[in-house]
Each structure stands twice: as structure tokens, then as C-alpha cells.
Amino acid sequence: MRRDLISAMVLASATAFAFQAQAQDQNQNQAQNQQASQCIEELRQLAQRMRDDGYWLAGYRGYGTTGMAPRPGGTTPAAPGAAPATPATPPTSPGTEPAAPEAGQAAREVGPWGDVRWVGRPQYQIGVLYEAAYVLAMNGDQQTCETMVEATRDRYESYVAELEELGVNPEEVANWRAAEIAASEPVTEMQGRFRIEDIIGADVRNAQDEGLGSIDDVVLNSSTGQVQYVVVDYGGFFGIGTDEAVVPWERLRAIPSRNAFVLPVDRATLEQAPQLPDNGLLDPQQTGSINTDEVDAYWEDATQQ
């Protein structure tokens, strides 16, 4: 009888300890979730501010401003607030006209910000900080997350200050982008080649200048080595909180400055497109490969409507 009583007391104590530990874990998880929610809300507010400001982070994809590094052709980029640098032209014989720039070169060189290039794309720099803050938030590290949010905000404000010194305003950016979209060409007809770093992270907009998302990844054709599909993130910011749609490369158009792509569909069409990796997109007969028949058939129908 005494042994049974002792056993019952031990079992009761163990059960109580287990319930207490479980309650502590639940409280800790709730606290972490609350902290994550607070930091994610700060990120959401910052993302909305960047959208509202209208400076179009994805539009600034050049390199070379900080440190005044010489640009190809013997020119030096203008400092913020200074007049744009004049591109060097090759010497010509007396009585001859200077050689015309290559197609699309002028558009690539000059935007609303003049002949200025940035050391590191602002979208990339701000995006890295933004994503780091998100990772910290999801792990419940509120204090470090807030530090990263502040760093993200500081970098963005510094970038905006540089644009303001250059006299750039969002209306100019919107007008320039609309003109670029109107002049877009099918990627299969563009002269020259695309670099992967110019594709991944690029903005995707439609003909009405609505932001559809950004390119998160590319899929190569194993036989030709050419880009066959792009994975377009939509519904979030900097690739966070997004869904992924697979789009045939040939359906895209590129703007002359090549810092964004045009997909001539509305948002609903993109949102209903085959996803990655859900909705049976992965071909069960070829593990890890895209069901090309499904993707191609969808976009064939979508672009004919």
C-alpha cells in the first residue's frame, strides 16, 4: 500500500511538472509570436511607405556612384546634386557626324536621376536588410529585429535623400517608367544578351504600369542552356509573404533600360497561373522538373484572351 501511494505521488508530480513545462513553452511561444507580429508590422509599415513614396526601388540597377569610380568610356559619374557627366565620344574626322549610340544605349544611360549609377542596387541593399529583419522576427528576436528595421529605414532614407539632391521626384519616375513600358520589346527580339543578375530581382509590371511582382528565379532549358521560365513572386514585398507563379520567358517584354520586365496581363491572370511547387506543377514523372505542358497551355490561353 505504501509503495503504491509513493508511486501515485511520483506520477502526480511528474504529470504536474509536464503540464507546467508545457504551459511555459506555450507562454514562450505566444511571447515570441507576439514579438514577431510587432516587428513584422513595423516591416509592413515601412514597405507601405516605400510603395507610397513612388521612387520605384527596382528601377535603379546601375553601379558606380559612391567613390566616383570612373565609368566605362572615360567618364566619371556625377556626384549627388551635380550636373550629369557628359559621356565621352570617340574622335571623328572633320566634317563627319559622331557615331550614333547603339539601340537602347541612351535609355540605359539616362533616367530621371540623370547619368548617375549606384554602387550596389538600392533595391538589393534595402532588400537584404529587410529580409534579415524578417528572419529575426520569425525567430522571436524582437530587439535585434527592431535594430535591423531601423537599419533598413536608415538606408532607405539615405537613398531618398540622394534622389532629392539630384532633383528626382516620384512623378518624373512614374512618367519615365510609363514611357519605358510603352517602348518595351519581346525579350526574344531584344538585341544583346541578358545577364542572370539583371533578371533575378527585376520588377514585373503590366502594360498599365501596375506592379505584378518580381522575378525570384529562372529555369533553364537543359538542352539549350537558355532561359525557359521565370518564377514571379507576387503578393508580398522583397519576396516575403509571396506566392510564386511560373511564366514562360518568351511571354515577357523588356523595357529599353532593361531594369524591369512587362507581362501584359492583369493581376488576376498571374494569380491564377500554375504555382511553384503547388497545384501539381511538378511533373510526377520527372521529379523536380516543371510540368511544361500545364504551364505552356495556361499562358497560351491567357495571352489569347
mmCIF file of C-alpha atoms in Angstrom:
data_model
loop_
_atom_site.group_PDB
_atom_site.id
_atom_site.type_symbol
_atom_site.label_atom_id
_atom_site.label_comp_id
_atom_site.label_asym_id
_atom_site.label_seq_id
_atom_site.Cartn_x
_atom_site.Cartn_y
_atom_site.Cartn_z
ATOM 1 C CA MET A 1 0.000 0.000 0.000
ATOM 2 C CA ARG A 2 2.788 2.435 0.931
ATOM 3 C CA ARG A 3 4.670 1.600 -2.280
ATOM 4 C CA ASP A 4 1.530 2.254 -4.336
ATOM 5 C CA LEU A 5 0.992 5.579 -2.589
ATOM 6 C CA ILE A 6 4.573 6.657 -3.295
ATOM 7 C CA SER A 7 4.219 5.652 -6.937
ATOM 8 C CA ALA A 8 1.000 7.630 -7.238
ATOM 9 C CA MET A 9 2.646 10.696 -5.698
ATOM 10 C CA VAL A 10 5.622 10.421 -8.082
ATOM 11 C CA LEU A 11 3.296 10.058 -11.075
ATOM 12 C CA ALA A 12 1.234 13.049 -9.968
ATOM 13 C CA SER A 13 4.379 15.148 -9.515
ATOM 14 C CA ALA A 14 5.688 14.134 -12.945
ATOM 15 C CA THR A 15 2.343 14.944 -14.558
ATOM 16 C CA ALA A 16 2.200 18.340 -12.866
ATOM 17 C CA PHE A 17 5.763 19.086 -13.969
ATOM 18 C CA ALA A 18 4.905 18.101 -17.555
ATOM 19 C CA PHE A 19 1.847 20.378 -17.570
ATOM 20 C CA GLN A 20 3.916 23.215 -16.102
ATOM 21 C CA ALA A 21 6.636 22.762 -18.740
ATOM 22 C CA GLN A 22 4.022 22.665 -21.472
ATOM 23 C CA ALA A 23 2.417 25.842 -20.167
ATOM 24 C CA GLN A 24 5.806 27.555 -20.057
ATOM 25 C CA ASP A 25 6.504 26.505 -23.640
ATOM 26 C CA GLN A 26 3.123 27.802 -24.735
ATOM 27 C CA ASN A 27 3.690 31.115 -22.962
ATOM 28 C CA GLN A 28 7.133 31.398 -24.520
ATOM 29 C CA ASN A 29 5.752 30.628 -27.982
ATOM 30 C CA GLN A 30 2.980 33.169 -27.513
ATOM 31 C CA ALA A 31 5.502 35.798 -26.433
ATOM 32 C CA GLN A 32 7.701 35.043 -29.455
ATOM 33 C CA ASN A 33 4.712 35.161 -31.787
ATOM 34 C CA GLN A 34 3.683 38.498 -30.319
ATOM 35 C CA GLN A 35 7.198 39.866 -30.729
ATOM 36 C CA ALA A 36 7.316 38.576 -34.304
ATOM 37 C CA SER A 37 3.983 40.215 -35.037
ATOM 38 C CA GLN A 38 5.195 43.556 -33.706
ATOM 39 C CA CYS A 39 8.345 43.566 -35.819
ATOM 40 C CA ILE A 40 6.551 42.286 -38.912
ATOM 41 C CA GLU A 41 4.025 45.105 -38.513
ATOM 42 C CA GLU A 42 6.910 47.599 -38.470
ATOM 43 C CA LEU A 43 8.240 46.000 -41.652
ATOM 44 C CA ARG A 44 4.795 46.165 -43.233
ATOM 45 C CA GLN A 45 4.520 49.870 -42.441
ATOM 46 C CA LEU A 46 7.969 50.533 -43.911
ATOM 47 C CA ALA A 47 7.080 48.558 -47.045
ATOM 48 C CA GLN A 48 3.896 50.578 -47.472
ATOM 49 C CA ARG A 49 5.836 53.805 -47.079
ATOM 50 C CA MET A 50 8.289 52.762 -49.792
ATOM 51 C CA ARG A 51 5.392 51.954 -52.116
ATOM 52 C CA ASP A 52 3.627 55.249 -51.350
ATOM 53 C CA ASP A 53 6.762 57.334 -51.903
ATOM 54 C CA GLY A 54 6.846 56.121 -55.503
ATOM 55 C CA TYR A 55 10.595 56.178 -56.108
ATOM 56 C CA TRP A 56 10.484 52.633 -57.584
ATOM 57 C CA LEU A 57 13.397 50.870 -55.933
ATOM 58 C CA ALA A 58 13.580 48.290 -58.715
ATOM 59 C CA GLY A 59 14.326 50.980 -61.277
ATOM 60 C CA TYR A 60 17.831 51.780 -60.074
ATOM 61 C CA ARG A 61 20.025 48.913 -61.181
ATOM 62 C CA GLY A 62 23.283 50.619 -62.196
ATOM 63 C CA TYR A 63 26.572 50.652 -60.336
ATOM 64 C CA GLY A 64 29.288 53.205 -59.639
ATOM 65 C CA THR A 65 28.218 56.375 -57.776
ATOM 66 C CA THR A 66 29.926 56.174 -54.387
ATOM 67 C CA GLY A 67 33.652 56.894 -54.597
ATOM 68 C CA MET A 68 33.274 58.429 -58.045
ATOM 69 C CA ALA A 69 34.633 55.339 -59.766
ATOM 70 C CA PRO A 70 35.336 56.061 -63.456
ATOM 71 C CA ARG A 71 32.735 54.650 -65.766
ATOM 72 C CA PRO A 72 33.467 52.778 -68.989
ATOM 73 C CA GLY A 73 34.344 55.208 -71.760
ATOM 74 C CA GLY A 74 36.422 57.504 -69.581
ATOM 75 C CA THR A 75 33.629 59.318 -67.774
ATOM 76 C CA THR A 76 33.140 59.833 -64.070
ATOM 77 C CA PRO A 77 29.656 59.632 -62.555
ATOM 78 C CA ALA A 78 28.191 62.844 -61.252
ATOM 79 C CA ALA A 79 28.047 63.383 -57.509
ATOM 80 C CA PRO A 80 24.572 63.769 -55.995
ATOM 81 C CA GLY A 81 23.455 67.313 -56.716
ATOM 82 C CA ALA A 82 25.972 67.836 -59.500
ATOM 83 C CA ALA A 83 25.262 68.103 -63.207
ATOM 84 C CA PRO A 84 25.259 64.778 -65.026
ATOM 85 C CA ALA A 85 28.553 63.772 -66.579
ATOM 86 C CA THR A 86 28.852 64.070 -70.353
ATOM 87 C CA PRO A 87 29.585 60.712 -71.952
ATOM 88 C CA ALA A 88 32.869 60.599 -73.801
ATOM 89 C CA THR A 89 32.573 60.275 -77.592
ATOM 90 C CA PRO A 90 35.208 58.844 -79.906
ATOM 91 C CA PRO A 91 37.105 61.347 -82.082
ATOM 92 C CA THR A 92 35.669 61.866 -85.554
ATOM 93 C CA SER A 93 37.158 63.099 -88.786
ATOM 94 C CA PRO A 94 36.452 66.724 -89.790
ATOM 95 C CA GLY A 95 33.065 67.057 -91.426
ATOM 96 C CA THR A 96 31.673 63.800 -90.106
ATOM 97 C CA GLU A 97 28.917 63.244 -87.573
ATOM 98 C CA PRO A 98 29.599 61.417 -84.278
ATOM 99 C CA ALA A 99 28.656 57.772 -84.364
ATOM 100 C CA ALA A 100 25.111 57.098 -83.194
ATOM 101 C CA PRO A 101 24.791 55.135 -79.932
ATOM 102 C CA GLU A 102 23.698 51.540 -80.065
ATOM 103 C CA ALA A 103 19.973 50.875 -79.891
ATOM 104 C CA GLY A 104 18.738 51.275 -76.332
ATOM 105 C CA GLN A 105 22.050 52.689 -75.074
ATOM 106 C CA ALA A 106 20.699 56.194 -74.400
ATOM 107 C CA ALA A 107 17.750 54.787 -72.479
ATOM 108 C CA ARG A 108 20.036 52.628 -70.385
ATOM 109 C CA GLU A 109 22.369 55.511 -69.604
ATOM 110 C CA VAL A 110 19.883 58.233 -68.656
ATOM 111 C CA GLY A 111 16.845 58.016 -66.387
ATOM 112 C CA PRO A 112 15.098 60.511 -64.108
ATOM 113 C CA TRP A 113 18.245 60.510 -61.939
ATOM 114 C CA GLY A 114 20.497 61.610 -64.818
ATOM 115 C CA ASP A 115 23.763 59.934 -65.698
ATOM 116 C CA VAL A 116 24.331 58.561 -62.200
ATOM 117 C CA ARG A 117 24.960 54.978 -61.208
ATOM 118 C CA TRP A 118 24.844 53.443 -57.761
ATOM 119 C CA VAL A 119 27.406 51.243 -56.054
ATOM 120 C CA GLY A 120 25.123 48.340 -55.311
ATOM 121 C CA ARG A 121 21.482 48.414 -56.326
ATOM 122 C CA PRO A 122 19.341 50.197 -53.699
ATOM 123 C CA GLN A 123 16.689 47.502 -54.046
ATOM 124 C CA TYR A 124 19.272 44.811 -53.289
ATOM 125 C CA GLN A 125 20.802 46.599 -50.300
ATOM 126 C CA ILE A 126 17.462 47.513 -48.751
ATOM 127 C CA GLY A 127 16.050 44.088 -49.568
ATOM 128 C CA VAL A 128 18.846 42.245 -47.752
ATOM 129 C CA LEU A 129 18.297 44.294 -44.591
ATOM 130 C CA TYR A 130 14.531 43.869 -44.871
ATOM 131 C CA GLU A 131 14.778 40.082 -45.224
ATOM 132 C CA ALA A 132 17.230 39.861 -42.304
ATOM 133 C CA ALA A 133 14.746 41.688 -40.090
ATOM 134 C CA TYR A 134 12.011 39.293 -41.184
ATOM 135 C CA VAL A 135 14.139 36.243 -40.297
ATOM 136 C CA LEU A 136 14.855 37.689 -36.852
ATOM 137 C CA ALA A 137 11.162 38.420 -36.326
ATOM 138 C CA MET A 138 10.177 34.862 -37.190
ATOM 139 C CA ASN A 139 12.661 33.627 -34.595
ATOM 140 C CA GLY A 140 11.231 35.903 -31.924
ATOM 141 C CA ASP A 141 14.325 38.119 -31.640
ATOM 142 C CA GLN A 142 12.420 41.362 -31.310
ATOM 143 C CA GLN A 143 15.312 43.517 -30.141
ATOM 144 C CA THR A 144 17.668 42.607 -32.979
ATOM 145 C CA CYS A 145 14.775 42.700 -35.441
ATOM 146 C CA GLU A 146 13.992 46.281 -34.482
ATOM 147 C CA THR A 147 17.662 47.159 -34.948
ATOM 148 C CA MET A 148 17.530 45.724 -38.472
ATOM 149 C CA VAL A 149 14.280 47.528 -39.232
ATOM 150 C CA GLU A 150 15.940 50.778 -38.200
ATOM 151 C CA ALA A 151 18.950 49.975 -40.403
ATOM 152 C CA THR A 152 16.594 49.280 -43.308
ATOM 153 C CA ARG A 153 14.776 52.558 -42.719
ATOM 154 C CA ASP A 154 18.061 54.490 -42.469
ATOM 155 C CA ARG A 155 19.336 53.037 -45.745
ATOM 156 C CA TYR A 156 16.086 53.876 -47.493
ATOM 157 C CA GLU A 157 16.046 57.436 -46.167
ATOM 158 C CA SER A 158 19.668 57.893 -47.249
ATOM 159 C CA TYR A 159 18.742 56.680 -50.714
ATOM 160 C CA VAL A 160 15.779 59.060 -50.910
ATOM 161 C CA ALA A 161 17.983 61.937 -49.770
ATOM 162 C CA GLU A 162 20.387 61.181 -52.640
ATOM 163 C CA LEU A 163 17.496 61.263 -55.106
ATOM 164 C CA GLU A 164 16.207 64.528 -53.682
ATOM 165 C CA GLU A 165 19.678 66.074 -54.073
ATOM 166 C CA LEU A 166 19.593 65.016 -57.699
ATOM 167 C CA GLY A 167 16.235 66.747 -58.089
ATOM 168 C CA VAL A 168 14.384 63.499 -58.775
ATOM 169 C CA ASN A 169 10.706 63.368 -57.862
ATOM 170 C CA PRO A 170 8.308 60.401 -57.991
ATOM 171 C CA GLU A 171 6.228 61.960 -60.770
ATOM 172 C CA GLU A 172 9.276 62.011 -63.034
ATOM 173 C CA VAL A 173 9.974 58.397 -62.162
ATOM 174 C CA ALA A 174 6.397 57.375 -62.982
ATOM 175 C CA ASN A 175 6.412 59.262 -66.300
ATOM 176 C CA TRP A 176 9.768 57.785 -67.298
ATOM 177 C CA ARG A 177 8.674 54.277 -66.355
ATOM 178 C CA ALA A 178 5.456 54.637 -68.374
ATOM 179 C CA ALA A 179 7.475 55.698 -71.418
ATOM 180 C CA GLU A 180 9.812 52.733 -70.939
ATOM 181 C CA ILE A 181 6.856 50.339 -70.701
ATOM 182 C CA ALA A 182 5.382 51.755 -73.900
ATOM 183 C CA ALA A 183 8.721 51.133 -75.646
ATOM 184 C CA SER A 184 9.132 47.583 -74.320
ATOM 185 C CA GLU A 185 10.018 44.778 -76.727
ATOM 186 C CA PRO A 186 9.620 40.988 -76.569
ATOM 187 C CA VAL A 187 12.667 39.501 -74.859
ATOM 188 C CA THR A 188 13.092 37.150 -77.801
ATOM 189 C CA GLU A 189 13.598 40.145 -80.103
ATOM 190 C CA MET A 190 15.924 42.214 -77.903
ATOM 191 C CA GLN A 191 19.407 42.885 -79.190
ATOM 192 C CA GLY A 192 22.240 41.697 -76.956
ATOM 193 C CA ARG A 193 22.086 39.276 -74.065
ATOM 194 C CA PHE A 194 20.600 39.310 -70.584
ATOM 195 C CA ARG A 195 22.681 38.598 -67.510
ATOM 196 C CA ILE A 196 21.092 36.471 -64.808
ATOM 197 C CA GLU A 197 21.734 39.224 -62.247
ATOM 198 C CA ASP A 198 19.716 41.594 -64.424
ATOM 199 C CA ILE A 199 16.800 39.149 -64.457
ATOM 200 C CA ILE A 200 16.600 37.940 -60.865
ATOM 201 C CA GLY A 201 15.095 40.628 -58.661
ATOM 202 C CA ALA A 202 13.795 42.630 -61.612
ATOM 203 C CA ASP A 203 10.398 44.267 -61.324
ATOM 204 C CA VAL A 204 7.494 42.805 -63.322
ATOM 205 C CA ARG A 205 4.749 45.230 -64.358
ATOM 206 C CA ASN A 206 1.889 45.104 -66.818
ATOM 207 C CA ALA A 207 1.105 47.430 -69.711
ATOM 208 C CA GLN A 208 -0.976 49.633 -67.362
ATOM 209 C CA ASP A 209 2.104 50.136 -65.133
ATOM 210 C CA GLU A 210 0.665 48.056 -62.292
ATOM 211 C CA GLY A 211 3.248 46.218 -60.206
ATOM 212 C CA LEU A 212 2.716 42.465 -60.586
ATOM 213 C CA GLY A 213 5.715 41.229 -58.591
ATOM 214 C CA SER A 214 9.389 40.478 -59.131
ATOM 215 C CA ILE A 215 11.437 37.684 -60.655
ATOM 216 C CA ASP A 216 12.720 35.366 -57.945
ATOM 217 C CA ASP A 217 14.359 32.672 -60.060
ATOM 218 C CA VAL A 218 14.937 31.422 -63.575
ATOM 219 C CA VAL A 219 14.563 27.947 -65.047
ATOM 220 C CA LEU A 220 16.955 26.941 -67.818
ATOM 221 C CA ASN A 221 16.273 24.570 -70.667
ATOM 222 C CA SER A 222 18.581 21.614 -70.025
ATOM 223 C CA SER A 223 19.071 21.041 -73.760
ATOM 224 C CA THR A 224 19.838 24.586 -74.896
ATOM 225 C CA GLY A 225 21.011 26.276 -71.685
ATOM 226 C CA GLN A 226 18.664 29.177 -72.452
ATOM 227 C CA VAL A 227 16.166 30.704 -70.028
ATOM 228 C CA GLN A 228 12.863 28.870 -70.457
ATOM 229 C CA TYR A 229 10.773 30.077 -67.496
ATOM 230 C CA VAL A 230 10.921 32.679 -64.757
ATOM 231 C CA VAL A 231 9.432 32.360 -61.280
ATOM 232 C CA VAL A 232 7.490 35.513 -60.420
ATOM 233 C CA ASP A 233 6.899 36.349 -56.750
ATOM 234 C CA TYR A 234 3.709 38.280 -56.116
ATOM 235 C CA GLY A 235 1.556 39.369 -53.207
ATOM 236 C CA GLY A 236 4.330 40.424 -50.812
ATOM 237 C CA PHE A 237 7.370 42.658 -50.572
ATOM 238 C CA PHE A 238 11.019 41.796 -51.308
ATOM 239 C CA GLY A 239 9.991 38.181 -51.842
ATOM 240 C CA ILE A 240 8.479 37.872 -48.349
ATOM 241 C CA GLY A 241 4.940 36.628 -47.884
ATOM 242 C CA THR A 242 4.572 35.848 -51.567
ATOM 243 C CA ASP A 243 3.235 33.195 -53.881
ATOM 244 C CA GLU A 244 5.217 32.019 -56.880
ATOM 245 C CA ALA A 245 3.924 31.730 -60.431
ATOM 246 C CA VAL A 246 5.819 30.166 -63.315
ATOM 247 C CA VAL A 247 5.850 32.259 -66.501
ATOM 248 C CA PRO A 248 7.387 31.322 -69.859
ATOM 249 C CA TRP A 249 10.342 33.571 -70.635
ATOM 250 C CA GLU A 250 9.013 34.314 -74.114
ATOM 251 C CA ARG A 251 5.874 35.911 -72.648
ATOM 252 C CA LEU A 252 7.897 38.760 -71.153
ATOM 253 C CA ARG A 253 8.793 42.074 -72.710
ATOM 254 C CA ALA A 254 11.830 44.104 -71.618
ATOM 255 C CA ILE A 255 11.933 47.867 -71.273
ATOM 256 C CA PRO A 256 14.818 49.669 -73.057
ATOM 257 C CA SER A 257 16.815 50.256 -69.853
ATOM 258 C CA ARG A 258 16.405 46.542 -69.043
ATOM 259 C CA ASN A 259 15.721 47.128 -65.361
ATOM 260 C CA ALA A 260 12.188 45.746 -65.478
ATOM 261 C CA PHE A 261 10.018 43.398 -67.479
ATOM 262 C CA VAL A 262 6.488 43.769 -68.776
ATOM 263 C CA LEU A 263 3.981 40.932 -68.579
ATOM 264 C CA PRO A 264 0.875 42.069 -70.496
ATOM 265 C CA VAL A 265 -1.770 40.528 -68.233
ATOM 266 C CA ASP A 266 -3.788 41.662 -65.226
ATOM 267 C CA ARG A 267 -3.087 40.607 -61.650
ATOM 268 C CA ALA A 268 -5.856 38.013 -61.608
ATOM 269 C CA THR A 269 -4.275 36.192 -64.558
ATOM 270 C CA LEU A 270 -0.941 35.988 -62.769
ATOM 271 C CA GLU A 271 -2.535 34.881 -59.511
ATOM 272 C CA GLN A 272 -4.353 32.037 -61.282
ATOM 273 C CA ALA A 273 -1.226 30.822 -63.090
ATOM 274 C CA PRO A 274 0.425 27.471 -62.243
ATOM 275 C CA GLN A 275 2.305 27.821 -58.979
ATOM 276 C CA LEU A 276 5.635 26.586 -57.740
ATOM 277 C CA PRO A 277 5.603 23.970 -56.250
ATOM 278 C CA ASP A 278 1.858 23.611 -55.520
ATOM 279 C CA ASN A 279 -1.132 22.796 -57.717
ATOM 280 C CA GLY A 280 0.535 19.820 -59.367
ATOM 281 C CA LEU A 281 3.171 21.930 -61.075
ATOM 282 C CA LEU A 282 5.905 19.352 -60.526
ATOM 283 C CA ASP A 283 5.694 16.571 -63.054
ATOM 284 C CA PRO A 284 5.434 13.252 -61.129
ATOM 285 C CA GLN A 285 7.200 11.526 -63.997
ATOM 286 C CA GLN A 286 10.178 13.842 -63.750
ATOM 287 C CA THR A 287 10.947 14.646 -60.124
ATOM 288 C CA GLY A 288 11.853 18.290 -59.672
ATOM 289 C CA SER A 289 11.016 19.316 -63.230
ATOM 290 C CA ILE A 290 8.266 21.692 -64.329
ATOM 291 C CA ASN A 291 5.172 20.327 -65.988
ATOM 292 C CA THR A 292 5.758 22.304 -69.154
ATOM 293 C CA ASP A 293 2.500 21.212 -70.793
ATOM 294 C CA GLU A 294 0.433 22.685 -67.960
ATOM 295 C CA VAL A 295 2.389 25.944 -67.804
ATOM 296 C CA ASP A 296 2.528 26.487 -71.558
ATOM 297 C CA ALA A 297 -1.155 25.665 -72.051
ATOM 298 C CA TYR A 298 -2.214 28.106 -69.355
ATOM 299 C CA TRP A 299 -0.216 31.005 -70.763
ATOM 300 C CA GLU A 300 -1.236 30.223 -74.324
ATOM 301 C CA ASP A 301 -4.872 30.606 -73.298
ATOM 302 C CA ALA A 302 -4.212 33.613 -71.049
ATOM 303 C CA THR A 303 -2.486 35.676 -73.708
ATOM 304 C CA GLN A 304 -5.162 34.971 -76.311
ATOM 305 C CA GLN A 305 -7.998 36.336 -74.173
#
